[in-house]
Coordinates of C-alpha atoms and ligand atoms in Angstrom, one line a residue:
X136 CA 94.1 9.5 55.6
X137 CA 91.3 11.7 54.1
X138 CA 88.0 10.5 53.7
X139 CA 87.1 10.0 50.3
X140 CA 83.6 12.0 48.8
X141 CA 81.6 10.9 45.9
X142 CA 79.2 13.3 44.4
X143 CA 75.8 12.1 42.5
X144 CA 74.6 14.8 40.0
X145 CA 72.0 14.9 37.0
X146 CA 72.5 18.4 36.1
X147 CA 73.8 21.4 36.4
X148 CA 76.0 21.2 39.2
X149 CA 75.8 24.3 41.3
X150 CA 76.2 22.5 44.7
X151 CA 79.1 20.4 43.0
X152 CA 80.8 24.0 42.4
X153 CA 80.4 25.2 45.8
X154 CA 81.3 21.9 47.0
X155 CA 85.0 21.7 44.8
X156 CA 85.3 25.6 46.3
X157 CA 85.1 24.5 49.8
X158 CA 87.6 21.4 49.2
X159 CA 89.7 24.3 47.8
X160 CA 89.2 26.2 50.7
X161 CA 89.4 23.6 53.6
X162 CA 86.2 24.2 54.7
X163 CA 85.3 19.9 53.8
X164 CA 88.8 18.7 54.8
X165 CA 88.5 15.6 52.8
X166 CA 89.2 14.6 49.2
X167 CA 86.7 15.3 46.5
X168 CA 87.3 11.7 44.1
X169 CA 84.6 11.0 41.9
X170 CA 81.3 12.6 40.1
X171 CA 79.0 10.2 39.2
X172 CA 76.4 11.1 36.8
X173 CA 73.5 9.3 35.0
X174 CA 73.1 11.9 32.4
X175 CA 75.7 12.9 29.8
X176 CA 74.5 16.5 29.0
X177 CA 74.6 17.6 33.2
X178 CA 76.5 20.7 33.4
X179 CA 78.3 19.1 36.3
X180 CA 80.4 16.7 34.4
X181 CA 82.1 19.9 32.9
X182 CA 82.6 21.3 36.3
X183 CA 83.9 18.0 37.3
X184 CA 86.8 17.9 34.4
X185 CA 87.2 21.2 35.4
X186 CA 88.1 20.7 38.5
X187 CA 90.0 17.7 37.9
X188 CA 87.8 15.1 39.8
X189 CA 87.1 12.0 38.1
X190 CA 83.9 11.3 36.0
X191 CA 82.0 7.8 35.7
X192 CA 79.0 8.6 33.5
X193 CA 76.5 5.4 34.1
X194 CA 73.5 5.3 32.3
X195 CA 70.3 3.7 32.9
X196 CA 70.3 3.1 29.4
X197 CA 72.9 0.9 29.3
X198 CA 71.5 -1.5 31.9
X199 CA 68.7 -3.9 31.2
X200 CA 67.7 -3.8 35.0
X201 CA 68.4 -1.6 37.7
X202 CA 70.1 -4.2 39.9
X203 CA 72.8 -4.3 36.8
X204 CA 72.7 -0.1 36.7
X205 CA 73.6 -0.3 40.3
X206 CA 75.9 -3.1 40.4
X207 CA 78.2 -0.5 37.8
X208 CA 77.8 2.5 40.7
X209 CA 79.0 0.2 43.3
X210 CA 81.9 -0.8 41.1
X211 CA 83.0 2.5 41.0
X212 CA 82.5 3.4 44.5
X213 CA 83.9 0.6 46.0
X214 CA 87.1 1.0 42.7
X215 CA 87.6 4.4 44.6
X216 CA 87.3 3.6 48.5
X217 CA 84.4 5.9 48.5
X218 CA 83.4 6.9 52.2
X219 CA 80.7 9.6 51.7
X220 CA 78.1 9.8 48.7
X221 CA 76.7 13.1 48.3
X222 CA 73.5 13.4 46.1
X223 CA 73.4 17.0 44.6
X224 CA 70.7 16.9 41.9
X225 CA 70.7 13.0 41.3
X226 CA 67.3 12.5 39.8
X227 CA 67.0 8.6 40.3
X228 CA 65.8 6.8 43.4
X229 CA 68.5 4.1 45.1
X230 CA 67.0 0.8 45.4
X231 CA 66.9 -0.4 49.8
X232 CA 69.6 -2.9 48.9
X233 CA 72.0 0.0 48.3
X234 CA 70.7 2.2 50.7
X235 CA 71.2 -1.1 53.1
X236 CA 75.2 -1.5 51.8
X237 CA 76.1 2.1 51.9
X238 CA 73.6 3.2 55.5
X239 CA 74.6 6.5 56.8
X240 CA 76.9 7.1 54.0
X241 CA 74.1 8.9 51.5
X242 CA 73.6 12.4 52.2
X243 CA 71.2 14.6 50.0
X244 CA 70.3 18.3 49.9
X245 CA 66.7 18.6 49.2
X246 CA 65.0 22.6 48.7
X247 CA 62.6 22.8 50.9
X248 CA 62.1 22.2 54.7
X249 CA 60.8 18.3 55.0
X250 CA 59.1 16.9 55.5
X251 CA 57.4 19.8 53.2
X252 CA 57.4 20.0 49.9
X253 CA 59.0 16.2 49.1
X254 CA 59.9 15.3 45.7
X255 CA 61.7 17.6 42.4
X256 CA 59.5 20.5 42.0
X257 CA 60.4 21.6 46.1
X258 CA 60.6 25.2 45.1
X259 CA 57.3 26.0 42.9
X260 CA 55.4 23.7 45.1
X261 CA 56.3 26.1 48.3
X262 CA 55.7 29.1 46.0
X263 CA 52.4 28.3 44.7
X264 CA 51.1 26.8 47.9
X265 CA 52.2 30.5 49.1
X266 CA 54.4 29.4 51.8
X267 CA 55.3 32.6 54.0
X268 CA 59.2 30.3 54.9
X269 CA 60.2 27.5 53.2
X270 CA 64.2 26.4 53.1
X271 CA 66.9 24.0 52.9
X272 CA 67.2 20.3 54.0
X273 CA 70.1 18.0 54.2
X274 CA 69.6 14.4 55.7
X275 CA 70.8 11.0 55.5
X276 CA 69.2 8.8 53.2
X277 CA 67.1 6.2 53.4
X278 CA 64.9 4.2 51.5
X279 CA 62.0 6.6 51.4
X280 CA 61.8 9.7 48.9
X281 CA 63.2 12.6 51.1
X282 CA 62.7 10.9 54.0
X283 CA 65.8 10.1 56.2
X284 CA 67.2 11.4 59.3
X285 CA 67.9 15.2 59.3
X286 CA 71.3 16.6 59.7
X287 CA 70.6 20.3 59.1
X288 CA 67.9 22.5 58.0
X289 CA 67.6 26.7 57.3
X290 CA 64.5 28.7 57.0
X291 CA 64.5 30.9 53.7
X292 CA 61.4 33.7 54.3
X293 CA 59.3 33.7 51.0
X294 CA 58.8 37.7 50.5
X295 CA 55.9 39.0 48.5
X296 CA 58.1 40.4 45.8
X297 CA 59.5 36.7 45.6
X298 CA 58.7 35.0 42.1
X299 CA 59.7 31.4 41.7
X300 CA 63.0 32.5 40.2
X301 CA 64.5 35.3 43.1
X302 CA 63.1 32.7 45.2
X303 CA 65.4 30.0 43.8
X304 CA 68.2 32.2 43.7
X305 CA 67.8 32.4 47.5
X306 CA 67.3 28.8 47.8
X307 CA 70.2 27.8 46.0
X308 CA 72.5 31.0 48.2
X309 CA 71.4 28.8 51.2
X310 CA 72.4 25.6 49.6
X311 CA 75.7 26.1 48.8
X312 CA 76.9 27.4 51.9
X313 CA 74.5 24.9 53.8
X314 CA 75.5 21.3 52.1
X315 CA 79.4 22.1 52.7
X316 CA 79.0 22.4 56.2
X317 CA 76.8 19.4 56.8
X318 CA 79.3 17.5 54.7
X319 CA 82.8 18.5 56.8
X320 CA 80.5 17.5 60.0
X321 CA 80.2 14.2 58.6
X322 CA 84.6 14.0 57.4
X323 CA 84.6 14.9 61.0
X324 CA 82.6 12.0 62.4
X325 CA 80.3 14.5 64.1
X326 CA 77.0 13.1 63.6
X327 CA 75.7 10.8 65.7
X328 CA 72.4 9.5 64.3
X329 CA 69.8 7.8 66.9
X330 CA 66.1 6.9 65.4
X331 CA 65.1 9.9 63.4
X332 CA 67.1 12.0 65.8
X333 CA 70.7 13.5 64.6
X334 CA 72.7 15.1 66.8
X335 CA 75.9 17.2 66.1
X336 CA 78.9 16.4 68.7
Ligands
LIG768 C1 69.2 21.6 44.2 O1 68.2 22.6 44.4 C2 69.0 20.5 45.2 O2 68.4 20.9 46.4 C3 68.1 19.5 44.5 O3 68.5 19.6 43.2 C4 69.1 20.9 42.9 C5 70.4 20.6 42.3 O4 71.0 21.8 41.8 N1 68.2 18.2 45.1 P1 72.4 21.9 41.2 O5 72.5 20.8 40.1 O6 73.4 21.6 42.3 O7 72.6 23.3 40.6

C-alpha cells in the first residue's frame, strides 16, 4: 500500500505545486491525501482543490488553547492514516507532545543552510548579513525551531548582482526540486536517523 503524505502550508504553496507535480510524475511514489492549512487566504488551498487533494482548514482561532487546536490536526491525520507530514510554509510551531506522537514523521524545508539563518525571514537575513552561499535545508523535526536531524541540504552561491528577490527565485528553484527528493527517500524507508546523524541507505 502507498504511504500516505500530509502537507502543512500557510501560504502560497509553491513547494505544494512542485510536490503534486512529482506525485504526478512518480518521482514521490506515494499518495498525496491531505493539505492542512491554518490560514484561509494561503494560495495553497487553491492549489490543493486544484489538484484534487483534500483540504482541512483549522484555525487557531477556533481553538481556545492550543492543546484543543492540535487535538483537531491530529483528528485529521489520524481520520486519513497519515504516515508523513510535510511542513511547506506552516507558520506555527508544534507543541513536543506532537512532535513526541508523530517522531520522525515531520519533515520541513527551511531556506537557508542551518543551522544558519533559523527562523522566517531565512532569505533577507543571509542577504543582508552578505552571505557569499547560503541554501536549502530539509530535516526532521523536532521540538526546537529549525532544529532537527538533517536529511539533505544544497549550497545556493549568493552573486553580487543577487537582490533579495533573484536570490529567492534561486532559493525557491532549489527547493522544489530538493524537498521532493528528500520526501520519496523517506516513502522509501531510506533514512536511517542516529543522534543528529542521518544517513541515506
Ligand atoms: C519556503 O521558502 C520554505 O523554505 C519556507 O517557507 C517557504 C514556503 O514557500 N519554510 P511556499 O509557500 O511553498 O511557496
Amino acid at each position: 500500500m502507498n504511504k500516505r503524505i500530509a502537507v502543512f502550508a500557510s501560504g502560497r504553496g509553491s513547494n505544494l505545486s512542485a510536490i503534486i507535480e512529482a506525485v504526478k510524475n512518480k518521482k514521490i511514489r506515494a499518495d498525496l491525501s491531505l493539505l492542512v492549512s491554518d490560514n484561509p487566504q494561503a494560495g495553497a488551498i487553491e492549489k490543493a482543490k486544484a489538484a484534487g487533494v483534500r483540504v482541512a482548514l483549522v484555525e487557531r482561532k477556533d481553538f481556545g488553547s492550543k492543546e484543543d487546536f492540535e487535538k483537531k490536526i491530529i483528528e485529521h491525520l489520524e481520520e486519513n492514516k497519515i504516515d508523513l507530514i510535510v511542513l511547506a510554509g506552516f507558520m506555527r510551531m508544534f507543541s513536543p507532545a506532537l512532535v513526541e506522537r508523530f517522531k520522525f514523521m515531520i519533515i520541513n524545508i527551511h531556506p537557508a543552510l542551518l543551522p544558519s539563518f533559523k527562523g522566517s525571514h531565512a532569505i533577507k537575513d543571509a542577504f543582508d548579513y552578505g552571505a557569499k552561499v547560503t541554501g536549502v535545508t530539509v530535516h526532521f523535526v523536532d521540538e526546537l525551531m529549525d532544529h532537527g536531524p538533517i536529511i539533505l541540504q544544497e549550497a545556493v552561491a549568493v552573486a553580487e548582482t543577487d537582490t533579495p528577490e533573484t536570490l529567492e527565485e534561486k532559493i525557491h528553484k532549489v527547493e522544489h526540486r530538493l524537498y521532493p527528493e528528500a520526501i520519496e527517500l523517506f516513502v522509501e524507508g531510506r533514512l536511517k536517523v542516529e543522534g543528529r546523524k542521518v544517513s541515506i541507505r
